[in-house]
C-alpha angles and dihedrals in degrees: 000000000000111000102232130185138195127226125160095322097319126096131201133217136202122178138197126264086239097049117078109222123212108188104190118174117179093357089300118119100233091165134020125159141069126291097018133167123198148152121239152152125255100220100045095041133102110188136176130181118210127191109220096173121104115273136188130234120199120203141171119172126160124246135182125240122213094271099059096257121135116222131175134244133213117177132143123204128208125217149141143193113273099177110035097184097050093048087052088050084055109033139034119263107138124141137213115250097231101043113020097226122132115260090208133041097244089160094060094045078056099053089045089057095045102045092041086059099037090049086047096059094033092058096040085059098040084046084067098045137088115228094242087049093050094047088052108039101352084106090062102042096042084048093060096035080056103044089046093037098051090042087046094050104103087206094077101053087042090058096041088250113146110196107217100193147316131234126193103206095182154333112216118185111217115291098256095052089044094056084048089051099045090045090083090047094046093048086049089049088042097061088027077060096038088041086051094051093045086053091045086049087044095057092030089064094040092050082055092050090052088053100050086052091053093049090045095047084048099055083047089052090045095048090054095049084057096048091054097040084062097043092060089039080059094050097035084051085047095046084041091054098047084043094056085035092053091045097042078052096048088048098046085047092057086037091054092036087053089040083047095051092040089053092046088053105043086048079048094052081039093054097050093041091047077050097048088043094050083040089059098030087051089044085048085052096049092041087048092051098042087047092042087048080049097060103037083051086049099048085042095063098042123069140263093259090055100049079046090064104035083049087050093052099041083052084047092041089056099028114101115260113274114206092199136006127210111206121186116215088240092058088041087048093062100032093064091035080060097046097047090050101240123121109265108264 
């Protein structure tokens, strides 16, 4: 919509780079292009306003395949004014002078035209096709019917339209038909679903089994080792015994060789003390005799009155001590006649 202002009489326009301004007064053209500004007056001017930028235009009609079922088109077609002057001559865009809005409705004029041509290609293609083969390919070949269709409408030249291009977004069949038509997918997702489960379960379970194995295996693995780890304590424990026994003989054989050789020694020591001892005991003998054979020699050379009294004074030497003596004369009379070696009267 062209932006217009109002100053003493006199309005101003300025227009968009994508609408295309004609300016006539008095049947003469003053201003024709886009993105115009200009000064005019409001009862002399004819103006029109023509977009010359690409729209879309958004459709959706309902056709009827060959075998009587409805089914529902959305399309939207592209297209722009190529020839703005010719599409002004044709159609009505012309503005109000104080507003700048259209008096008439010329996009919509556009969109009838478009959509009637578009819906009458479209169901001359969907009348000639079965449901099943719409739903499948029917995009592509409305999409086509359309495009040539619309290229090949003399309307369009004729009223400087350009169609840009042309998009089929879907063809849906009725509800109910649809629901009919998705049961058998669904049924096959459904077992390709339950299929897929079964397989999951499947692997799931296989992988437990390998798992189980491998535990299992494991745990066999873990006994022989075991096993082996007390095999070679056993035998460690059993190295380990002779070992201590060796070395408890090694060390009785040095204990009774020491005890030998201290046993040797001490009947050595024994011997030569038994010796000493016999040595002494021999020399004491000897001493004894000799000193025995002394004093017999002795006591055989001296008198009997001599041996009296040293006989007398070895008595007197052992006998107890004897704090007082009582001597009869009798007793003294014989001990003097003794001594003095003379018979008792």
């Amino acid at each position: 919509m062209a932006d217009i202002t109002r100053r003493l009489g006199w309005r101003h326009l300025r227009g968009a780079p994508t609408a295309h301004i004609r300016h006539h007064r008095d049947g003469k053209l003053l201003h024709d292009g886009p993105g115009l500004s200009f000064w005019f007056r409001a009862l002399t001017a004819a103006l029109s306003e023509v977009p010359v930028d690409d729209r879309e235009l958004a459709m959706t009609f309902h056709a009827r395949t060959s075998d009587f079922q409805d089914v529902a088109v959305q399309a939207t077609v592209t297209y722009r004014i190529s020839d703005p002057a010719l599409a002004a001559a044709r159609l009505d865009f012309s503005v109000d002078p104080d507003t700048g809005v259209w008096r008439g409705a010329p996009l919509e004029q556009l969109g009838t035209l478009l959509t009637e041509t578009a819906q009458q290609h479209a169901l001359d293609v969907l009348a000639r096709t079965s449901l099943s083969s719409a739903l499948v390919d029917g995009v592509t070949a409305v999409r086509e019917r359309v495009a040539a269709g619309l290229a090949a409408e003399p309307r369009l030249p004729a009223t400087g339209i350009e169609v840009v291009a042309v998009r089929v977004i879907a063809l849906r069949p009725e509800p109910e038909v649809e629901r009919a038509l998705r049961t058998p997918a669904r049924e096959q997702i459904q077992q390709e679903a339950d299929r897929a489960t079964y397989e999951r379960r499947a692997v799931a379970v296989e992988r437990e089994r390998t798992i189980a194995e491998n535990e299992l295996a494991s745990q066999i693995e873990l006994a022989r080792r075991e096993e082996q780890l007390v095999e070679q304590r056993g035998t460690n424990a059993r190295r380990e015994a002779e070992e201590h026994a060796a070395a408890d003989a090694v060390r009785a054989e040095a204990e009774a060789a020491r005890t030998v050789r201290l046993a040797e020694a001490e009947a050595t020591k024994a011997v030569r003390l038994a010796r000493a001892e016999a040595e002494a005991q021999r020399e004491v003998g000897e001493a004894r005799a000799q000193a025995q054979a002394a004093w017999l020699r002795v006591h055989g050379e001296v008198d009997v009155a001599t041996l009296h009294a040293l006989t007398g004074t070895r008595l007197a030497e052992n006998l107890p001590r004897i704090d007082s003596v009582t001597v009869s004369p009798d007793v003294l009379t014989g001990l003097l006649a003794r001594l003095g070696g003379g018979e008792p009267a």
